[in-house]
CSV table of N, CA and C in Angstrom, one decimal:
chain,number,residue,atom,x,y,z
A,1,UNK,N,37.2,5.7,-14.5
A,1,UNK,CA,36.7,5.6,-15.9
A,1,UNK,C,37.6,6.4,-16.8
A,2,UNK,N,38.6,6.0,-17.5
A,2,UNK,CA,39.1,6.4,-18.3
A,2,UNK,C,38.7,6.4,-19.2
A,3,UNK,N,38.5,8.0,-19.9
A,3,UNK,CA,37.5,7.8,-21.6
A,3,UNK,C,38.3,7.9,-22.7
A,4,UNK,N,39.9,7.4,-22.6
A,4,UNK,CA,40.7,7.0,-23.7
A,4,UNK,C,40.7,5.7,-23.9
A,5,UNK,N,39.8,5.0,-23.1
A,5,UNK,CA,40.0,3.5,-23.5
A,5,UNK,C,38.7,3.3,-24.4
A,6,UNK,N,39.2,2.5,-25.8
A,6,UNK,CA,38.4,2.2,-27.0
A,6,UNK,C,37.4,2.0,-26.5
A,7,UNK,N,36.1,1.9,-27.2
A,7,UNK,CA,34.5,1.9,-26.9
A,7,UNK,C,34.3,-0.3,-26.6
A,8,UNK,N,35.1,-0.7,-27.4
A,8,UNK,CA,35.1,-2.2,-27.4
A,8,UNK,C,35.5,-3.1,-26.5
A,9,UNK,N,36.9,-2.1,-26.0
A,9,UNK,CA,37.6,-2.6,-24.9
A,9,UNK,C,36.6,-2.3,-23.3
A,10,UNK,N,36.3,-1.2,-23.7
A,10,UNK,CA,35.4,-0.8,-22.2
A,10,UNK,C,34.2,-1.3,-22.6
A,11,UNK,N,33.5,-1.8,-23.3
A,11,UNK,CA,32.3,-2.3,-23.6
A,11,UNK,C,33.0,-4.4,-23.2
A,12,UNK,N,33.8,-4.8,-23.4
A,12,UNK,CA,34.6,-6.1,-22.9
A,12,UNK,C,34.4,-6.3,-21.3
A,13,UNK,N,35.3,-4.5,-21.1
A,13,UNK,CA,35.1,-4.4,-19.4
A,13,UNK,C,33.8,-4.3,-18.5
A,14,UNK,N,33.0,-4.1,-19.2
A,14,UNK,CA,31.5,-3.6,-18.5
A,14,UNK,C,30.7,-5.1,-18.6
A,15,UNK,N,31.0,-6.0,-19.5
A,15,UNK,CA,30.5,-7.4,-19.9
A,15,UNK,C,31.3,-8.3,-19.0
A,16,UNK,N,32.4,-8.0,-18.5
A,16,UNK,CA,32.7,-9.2,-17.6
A,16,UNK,C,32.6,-8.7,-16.3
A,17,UNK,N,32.3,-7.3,-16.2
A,17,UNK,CA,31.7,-6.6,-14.7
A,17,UNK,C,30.0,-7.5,-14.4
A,18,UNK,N,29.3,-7.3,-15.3
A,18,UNK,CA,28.3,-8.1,-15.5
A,18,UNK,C,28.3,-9.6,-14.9
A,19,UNK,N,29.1,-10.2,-15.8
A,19,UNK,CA,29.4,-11.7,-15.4
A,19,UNK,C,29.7,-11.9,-14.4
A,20,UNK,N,30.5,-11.2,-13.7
A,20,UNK,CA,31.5,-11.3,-12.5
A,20,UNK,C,31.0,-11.6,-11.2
A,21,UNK,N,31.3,-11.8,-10.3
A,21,UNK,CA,30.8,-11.7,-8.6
A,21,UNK,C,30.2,-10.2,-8.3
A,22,UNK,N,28.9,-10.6,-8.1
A,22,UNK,CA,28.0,-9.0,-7.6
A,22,UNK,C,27.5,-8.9,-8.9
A,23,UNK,N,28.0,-9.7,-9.8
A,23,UNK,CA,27.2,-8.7,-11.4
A,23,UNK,C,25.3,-9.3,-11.4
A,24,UNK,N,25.2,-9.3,-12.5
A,24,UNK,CA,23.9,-8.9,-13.1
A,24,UNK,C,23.3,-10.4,-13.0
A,25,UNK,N,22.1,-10.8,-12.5
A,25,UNK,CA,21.3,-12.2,-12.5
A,25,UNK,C,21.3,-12.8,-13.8
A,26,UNK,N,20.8,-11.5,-14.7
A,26,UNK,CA,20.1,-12.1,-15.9
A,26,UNK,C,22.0,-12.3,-16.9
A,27,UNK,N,22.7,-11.3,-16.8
A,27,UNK,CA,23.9,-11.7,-17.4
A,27,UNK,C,24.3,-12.9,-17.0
A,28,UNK,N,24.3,-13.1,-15.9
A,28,UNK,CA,25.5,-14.2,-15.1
A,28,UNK,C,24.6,-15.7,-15.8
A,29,UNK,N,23.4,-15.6,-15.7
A,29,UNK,CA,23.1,-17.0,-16.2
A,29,UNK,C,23.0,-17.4,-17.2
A,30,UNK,N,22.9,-16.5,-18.7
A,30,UNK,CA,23.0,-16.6,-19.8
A,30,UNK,C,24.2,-17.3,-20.5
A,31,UNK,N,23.7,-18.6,-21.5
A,31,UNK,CA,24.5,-19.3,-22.3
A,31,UNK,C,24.3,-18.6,-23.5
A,32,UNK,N,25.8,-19.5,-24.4
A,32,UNK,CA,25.8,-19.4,-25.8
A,32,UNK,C,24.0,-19.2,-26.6
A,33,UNK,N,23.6,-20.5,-26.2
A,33,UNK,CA,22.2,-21.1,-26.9
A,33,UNK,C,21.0,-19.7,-25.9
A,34,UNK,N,20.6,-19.4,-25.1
A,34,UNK,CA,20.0,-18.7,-24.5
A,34,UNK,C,20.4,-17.5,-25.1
A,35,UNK,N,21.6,-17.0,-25.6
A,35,UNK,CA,21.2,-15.6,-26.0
A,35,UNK,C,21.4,-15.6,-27.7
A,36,UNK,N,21.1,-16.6,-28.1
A,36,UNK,CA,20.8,-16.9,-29.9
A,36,UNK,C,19.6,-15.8,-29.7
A,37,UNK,N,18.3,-16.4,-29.2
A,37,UNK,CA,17.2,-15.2,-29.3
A,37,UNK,C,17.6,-14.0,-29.5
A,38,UNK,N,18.4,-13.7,-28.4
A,38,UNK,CA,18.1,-11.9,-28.5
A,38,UNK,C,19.3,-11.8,-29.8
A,39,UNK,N,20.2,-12.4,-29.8
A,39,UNK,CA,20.9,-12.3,-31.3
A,39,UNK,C,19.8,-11.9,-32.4
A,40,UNK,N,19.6,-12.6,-32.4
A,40,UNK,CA,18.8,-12.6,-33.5
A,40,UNK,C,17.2,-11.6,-33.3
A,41,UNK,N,17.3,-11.3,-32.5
A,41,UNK,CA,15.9,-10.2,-32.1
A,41,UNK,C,16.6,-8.6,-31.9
A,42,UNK,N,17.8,-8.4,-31.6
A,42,UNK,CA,18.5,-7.4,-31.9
A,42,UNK,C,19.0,-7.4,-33.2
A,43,UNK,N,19.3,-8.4,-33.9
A,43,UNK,CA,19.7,-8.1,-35.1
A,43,UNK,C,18.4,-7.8,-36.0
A,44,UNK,N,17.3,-8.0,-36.1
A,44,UNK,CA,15.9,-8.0,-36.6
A,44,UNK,C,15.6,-6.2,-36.2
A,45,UNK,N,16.0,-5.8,-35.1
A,45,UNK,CA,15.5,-4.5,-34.9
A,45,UNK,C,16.5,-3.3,-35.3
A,46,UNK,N,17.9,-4.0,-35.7
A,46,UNK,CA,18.8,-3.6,-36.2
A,46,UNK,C,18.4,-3.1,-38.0
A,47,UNK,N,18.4,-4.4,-38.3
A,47,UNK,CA,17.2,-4.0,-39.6
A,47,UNK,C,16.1,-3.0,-40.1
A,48,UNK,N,15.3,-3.2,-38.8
A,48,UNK,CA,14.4,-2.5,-39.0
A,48,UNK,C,14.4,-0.9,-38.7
A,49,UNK,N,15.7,-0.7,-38.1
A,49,UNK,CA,16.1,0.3,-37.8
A,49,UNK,C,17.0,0.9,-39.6
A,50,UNK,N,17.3,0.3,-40.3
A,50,UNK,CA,18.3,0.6,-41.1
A,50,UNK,C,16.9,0.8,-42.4
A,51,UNK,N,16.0,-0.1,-42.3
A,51,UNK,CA,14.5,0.6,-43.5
A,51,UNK,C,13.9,1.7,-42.8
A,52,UNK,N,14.2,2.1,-41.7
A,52,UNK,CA,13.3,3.7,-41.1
A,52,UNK,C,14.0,4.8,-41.4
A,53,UNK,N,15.1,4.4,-41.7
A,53,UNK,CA,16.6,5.4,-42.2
A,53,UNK,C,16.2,6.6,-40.8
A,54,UNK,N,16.4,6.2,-39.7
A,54,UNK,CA,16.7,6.7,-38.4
A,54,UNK,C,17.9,6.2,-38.1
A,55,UNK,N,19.1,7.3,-38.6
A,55,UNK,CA,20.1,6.8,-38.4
A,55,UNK,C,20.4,6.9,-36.9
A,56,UNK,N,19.8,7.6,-35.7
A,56,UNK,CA,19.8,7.3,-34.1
A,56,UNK,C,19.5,6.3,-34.0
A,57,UNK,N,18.3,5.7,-34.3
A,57,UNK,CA,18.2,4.5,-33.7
A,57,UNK,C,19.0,3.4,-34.2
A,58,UNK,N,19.2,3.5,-35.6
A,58,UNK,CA,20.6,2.3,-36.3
A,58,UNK,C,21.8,2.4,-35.3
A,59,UNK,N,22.5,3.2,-34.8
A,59,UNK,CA,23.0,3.9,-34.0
A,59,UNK,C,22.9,3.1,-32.5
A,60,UNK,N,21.8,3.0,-32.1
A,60,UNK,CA,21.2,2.4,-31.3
A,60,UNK,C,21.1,0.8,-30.8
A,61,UNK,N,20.8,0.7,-32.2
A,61,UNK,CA,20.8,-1.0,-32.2
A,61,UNK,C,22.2,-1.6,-32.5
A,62,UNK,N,23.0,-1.0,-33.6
A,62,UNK,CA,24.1,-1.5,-33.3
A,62,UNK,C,24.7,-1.2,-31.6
A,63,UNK,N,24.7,-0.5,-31.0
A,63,UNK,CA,25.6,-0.9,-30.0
A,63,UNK,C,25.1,-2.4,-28.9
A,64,UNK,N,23.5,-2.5,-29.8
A,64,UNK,CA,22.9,-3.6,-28.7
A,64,UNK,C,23.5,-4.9,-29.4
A,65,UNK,N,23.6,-4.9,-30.9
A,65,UNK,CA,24.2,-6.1,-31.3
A,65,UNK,C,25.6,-6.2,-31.1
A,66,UNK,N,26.4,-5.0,-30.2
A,66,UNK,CA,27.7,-5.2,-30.3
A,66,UNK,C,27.6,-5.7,-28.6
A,67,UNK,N,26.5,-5.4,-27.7
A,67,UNK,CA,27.0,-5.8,-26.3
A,67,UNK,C,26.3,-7.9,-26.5
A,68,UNK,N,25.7,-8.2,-27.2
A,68,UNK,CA,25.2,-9.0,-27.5
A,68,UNK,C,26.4,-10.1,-27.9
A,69,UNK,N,26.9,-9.5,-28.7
A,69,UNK,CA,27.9,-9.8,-29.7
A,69,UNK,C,29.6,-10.0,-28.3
A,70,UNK,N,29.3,-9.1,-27.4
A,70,UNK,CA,31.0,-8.8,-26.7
A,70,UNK,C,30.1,-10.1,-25.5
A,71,UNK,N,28.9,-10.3,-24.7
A,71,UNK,CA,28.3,-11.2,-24.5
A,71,UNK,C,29.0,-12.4,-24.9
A,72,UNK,N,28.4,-12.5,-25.6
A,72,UNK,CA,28.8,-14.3,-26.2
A,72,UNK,C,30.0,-14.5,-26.4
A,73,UNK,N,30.4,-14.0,-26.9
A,73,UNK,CA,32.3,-13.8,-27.0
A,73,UNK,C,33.1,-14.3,-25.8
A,74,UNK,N,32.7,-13.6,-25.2
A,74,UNK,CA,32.7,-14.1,-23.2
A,74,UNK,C,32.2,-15.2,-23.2
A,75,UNK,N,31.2,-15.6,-23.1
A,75,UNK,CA,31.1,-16.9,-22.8
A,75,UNK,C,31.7,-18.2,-23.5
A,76,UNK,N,32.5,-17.9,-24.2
A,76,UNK,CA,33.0,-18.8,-25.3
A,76,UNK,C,34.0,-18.7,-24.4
A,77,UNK,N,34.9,-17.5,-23.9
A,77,UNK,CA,36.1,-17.7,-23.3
A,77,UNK,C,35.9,-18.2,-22.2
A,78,UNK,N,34.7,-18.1,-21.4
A,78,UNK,CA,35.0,-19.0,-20.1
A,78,UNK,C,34.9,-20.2,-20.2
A,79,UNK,N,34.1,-20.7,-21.3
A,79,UNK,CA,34.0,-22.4,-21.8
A,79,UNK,C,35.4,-22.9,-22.3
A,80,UNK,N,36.2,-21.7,-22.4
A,80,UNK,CA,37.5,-21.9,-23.0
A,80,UNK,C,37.7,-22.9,-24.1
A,81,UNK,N,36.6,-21.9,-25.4
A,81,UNK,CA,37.3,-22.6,-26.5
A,81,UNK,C,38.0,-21.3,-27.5
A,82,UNK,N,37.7,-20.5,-27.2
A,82,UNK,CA,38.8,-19.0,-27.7
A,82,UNK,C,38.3,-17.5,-27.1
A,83,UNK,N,38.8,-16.8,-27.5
A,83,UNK,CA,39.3,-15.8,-26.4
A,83,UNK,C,38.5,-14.1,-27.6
A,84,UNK,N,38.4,-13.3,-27.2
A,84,UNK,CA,38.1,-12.3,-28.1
A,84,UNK,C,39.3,-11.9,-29.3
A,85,UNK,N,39.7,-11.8,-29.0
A,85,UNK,CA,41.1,-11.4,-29.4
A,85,UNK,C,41.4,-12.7,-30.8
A,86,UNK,N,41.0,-13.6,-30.6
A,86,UNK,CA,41.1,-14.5,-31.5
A,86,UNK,C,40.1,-14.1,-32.8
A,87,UNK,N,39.1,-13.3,-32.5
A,87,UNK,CA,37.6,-13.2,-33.2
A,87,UNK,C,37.9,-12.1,-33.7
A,88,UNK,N,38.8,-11.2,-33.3
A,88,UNK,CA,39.5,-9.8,-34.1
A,88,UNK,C,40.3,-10.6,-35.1
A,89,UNK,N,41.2,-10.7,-34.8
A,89,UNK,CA,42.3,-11.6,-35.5
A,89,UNK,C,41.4,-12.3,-37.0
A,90,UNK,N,41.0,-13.5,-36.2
A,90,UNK,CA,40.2,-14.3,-37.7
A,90,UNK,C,39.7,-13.1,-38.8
A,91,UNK,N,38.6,-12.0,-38.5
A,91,UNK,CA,38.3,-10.7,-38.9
A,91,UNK,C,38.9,-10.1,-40.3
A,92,UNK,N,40.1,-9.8,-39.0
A,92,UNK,CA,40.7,-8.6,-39.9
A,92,UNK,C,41.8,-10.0,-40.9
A,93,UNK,N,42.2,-10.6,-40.6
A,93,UNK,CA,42.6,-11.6,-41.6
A,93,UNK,C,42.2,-11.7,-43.0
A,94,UNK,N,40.9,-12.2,-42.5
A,94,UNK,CA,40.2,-12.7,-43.7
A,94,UNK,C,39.9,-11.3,-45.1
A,95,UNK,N,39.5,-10.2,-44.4
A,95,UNK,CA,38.8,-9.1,-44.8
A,95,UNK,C,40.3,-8.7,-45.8
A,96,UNK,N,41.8,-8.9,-45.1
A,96,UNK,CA,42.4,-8.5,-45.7
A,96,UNK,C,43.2,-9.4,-46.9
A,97,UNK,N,42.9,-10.6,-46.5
A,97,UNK,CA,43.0,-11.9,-47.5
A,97,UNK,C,41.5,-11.8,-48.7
A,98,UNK,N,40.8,-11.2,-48.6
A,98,UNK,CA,39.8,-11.3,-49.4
A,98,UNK,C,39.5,-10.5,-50.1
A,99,UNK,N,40.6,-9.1,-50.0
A,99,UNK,CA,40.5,-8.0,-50.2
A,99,UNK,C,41.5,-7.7,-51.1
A,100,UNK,N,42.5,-8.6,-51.8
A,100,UNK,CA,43.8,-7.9,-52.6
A,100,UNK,C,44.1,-7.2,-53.6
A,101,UNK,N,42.8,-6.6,-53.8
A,101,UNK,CA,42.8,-5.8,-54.7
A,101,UNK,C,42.8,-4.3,-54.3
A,102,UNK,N,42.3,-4.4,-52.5
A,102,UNK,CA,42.7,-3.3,-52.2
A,102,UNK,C,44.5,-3.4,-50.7
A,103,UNK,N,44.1,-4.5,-50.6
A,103,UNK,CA,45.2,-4.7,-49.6
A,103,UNK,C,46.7,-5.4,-50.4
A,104,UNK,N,46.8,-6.2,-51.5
A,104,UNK,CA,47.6,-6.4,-52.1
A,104,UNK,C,48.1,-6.0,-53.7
A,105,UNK,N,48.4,-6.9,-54.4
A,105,UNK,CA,48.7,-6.5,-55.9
A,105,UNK,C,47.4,-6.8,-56.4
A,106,UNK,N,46.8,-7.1,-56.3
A,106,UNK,CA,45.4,-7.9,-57.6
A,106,UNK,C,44.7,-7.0,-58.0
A,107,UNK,N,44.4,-7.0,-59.1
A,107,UNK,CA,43.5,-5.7,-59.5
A,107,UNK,C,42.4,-6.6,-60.4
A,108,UNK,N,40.8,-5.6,-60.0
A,108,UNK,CA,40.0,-5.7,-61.0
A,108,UNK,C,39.7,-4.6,-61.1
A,109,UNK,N,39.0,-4.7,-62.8
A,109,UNK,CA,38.1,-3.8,-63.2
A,109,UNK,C,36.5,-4.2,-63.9
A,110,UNK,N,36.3,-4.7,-62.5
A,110,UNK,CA,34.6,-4.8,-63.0
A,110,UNK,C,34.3,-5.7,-61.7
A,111,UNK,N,32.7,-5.2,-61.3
A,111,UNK,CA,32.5,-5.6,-60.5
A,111,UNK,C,32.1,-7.7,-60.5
A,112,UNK,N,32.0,-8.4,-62.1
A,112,UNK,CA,32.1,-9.4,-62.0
A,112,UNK,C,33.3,-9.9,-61.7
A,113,UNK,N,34.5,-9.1,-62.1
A,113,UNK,CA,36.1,-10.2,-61.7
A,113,UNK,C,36.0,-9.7,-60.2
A,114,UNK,N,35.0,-9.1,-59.5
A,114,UNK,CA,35.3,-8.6,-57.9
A,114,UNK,C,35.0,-10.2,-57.3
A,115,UNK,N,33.5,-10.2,-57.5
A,115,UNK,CA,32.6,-11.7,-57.9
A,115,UNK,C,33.4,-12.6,-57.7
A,116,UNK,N,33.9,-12.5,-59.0
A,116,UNK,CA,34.8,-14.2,-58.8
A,116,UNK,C,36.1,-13.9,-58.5
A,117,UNK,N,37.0,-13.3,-58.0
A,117,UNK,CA,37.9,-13.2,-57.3
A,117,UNK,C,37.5,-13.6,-55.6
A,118,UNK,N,36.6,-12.7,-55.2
A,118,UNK,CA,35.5,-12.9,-54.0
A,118,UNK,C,35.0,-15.0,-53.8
A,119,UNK,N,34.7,-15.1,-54.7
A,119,UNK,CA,34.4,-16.5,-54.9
A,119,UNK,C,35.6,-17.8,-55.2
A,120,UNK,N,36.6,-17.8,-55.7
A,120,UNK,CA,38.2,-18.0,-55.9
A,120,UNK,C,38.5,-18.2,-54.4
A,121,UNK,N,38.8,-16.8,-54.0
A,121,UNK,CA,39.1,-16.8,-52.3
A,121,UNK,C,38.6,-17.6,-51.2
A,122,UNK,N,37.4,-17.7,-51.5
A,122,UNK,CA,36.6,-18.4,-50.3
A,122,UNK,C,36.5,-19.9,-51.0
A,123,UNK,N,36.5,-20.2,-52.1
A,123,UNK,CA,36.8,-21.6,-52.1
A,123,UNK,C,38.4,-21.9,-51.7
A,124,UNK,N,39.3,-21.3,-52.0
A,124,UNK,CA,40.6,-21.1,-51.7
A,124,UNK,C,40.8,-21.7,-49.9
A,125,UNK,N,40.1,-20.9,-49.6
A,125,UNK,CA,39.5,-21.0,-47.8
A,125,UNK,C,39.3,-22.7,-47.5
A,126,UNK,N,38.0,-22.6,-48.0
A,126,UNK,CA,37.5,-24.5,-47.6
A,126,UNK,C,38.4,-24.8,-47.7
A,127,UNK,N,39.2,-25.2,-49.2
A,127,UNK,CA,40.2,-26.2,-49.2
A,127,UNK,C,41.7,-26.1,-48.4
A,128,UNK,N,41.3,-25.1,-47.8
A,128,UNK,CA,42.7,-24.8,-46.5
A,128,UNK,C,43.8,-24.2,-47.4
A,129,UNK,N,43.4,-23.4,-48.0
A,129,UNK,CA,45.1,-23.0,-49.1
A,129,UNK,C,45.0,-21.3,-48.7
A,130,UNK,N,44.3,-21.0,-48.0
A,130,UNK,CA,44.1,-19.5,-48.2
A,130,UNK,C,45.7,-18.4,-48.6
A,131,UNK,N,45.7,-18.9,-50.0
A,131,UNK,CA,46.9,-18.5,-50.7
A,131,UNK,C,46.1,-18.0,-52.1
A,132,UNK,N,44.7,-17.8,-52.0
A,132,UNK,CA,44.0,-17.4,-53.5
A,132,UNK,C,44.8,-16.2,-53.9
């Protein structure tokens, strides 16, 4: 157990120990569609954790929406239609395509040209030009 390895990457490793030969019943037979529920029932208590302003338990639930989240991800890759690494990638892309006002030259000053800059971009997207 090396504890210089990132929390995401070892949280990756512990999800396909799960899945794996000898792993977990309830992991191993879970689909895409079967774990929408708890998606969405961890993300509900994630919420409800963020109006108790207990920041332990927010704390909490995020890591349950991220093993949820590293879950499905995996199963996508064994169906082999993309891989994690692809889901970082798209991510940090977009965040920084959507962002050039902090990642490139574009500048606003006000939070409406953020708005429609923010809205420019993502139509920009649909139409496959992501050159906003």
């Amino acid at each position: 157990n090396d504890t210089r390895i990132h929390g995401a990457e070892h949280l990756q490793q512990i999800v396909h120990k799960l899945r794996g030969e000898n792993g977990c019943p309830w992991d191993i037979r879970q689909t895409p569609i079967s774990l929408k529920k708890y998606l969405l029932e961890e993300t509900r208590e994630l919420a409800e954790a963020i109006e108790s302003d207990a920041p332990q338990h927010v704390c909490e639930e995020i890591g349950d929406v991220y093993f949820i989240l590293t879950l499905l991800t995996l199963l996508y890759e064994e169906q082999g239609d993309f891989e994690a690494e692809q889901t970082w990638k798209g991510i940090i892309e977009k965040m920084i395509r959507r962002h050039p006002h902090v990642f490139g030259t574009a500048e606003v000053t006000s939070e409406k040209e953020l708005r429609e800059q923010w809205e420019e971009i993502k139509c920009a997207e649909k139409k496959g030009t992501n050159n906003a």
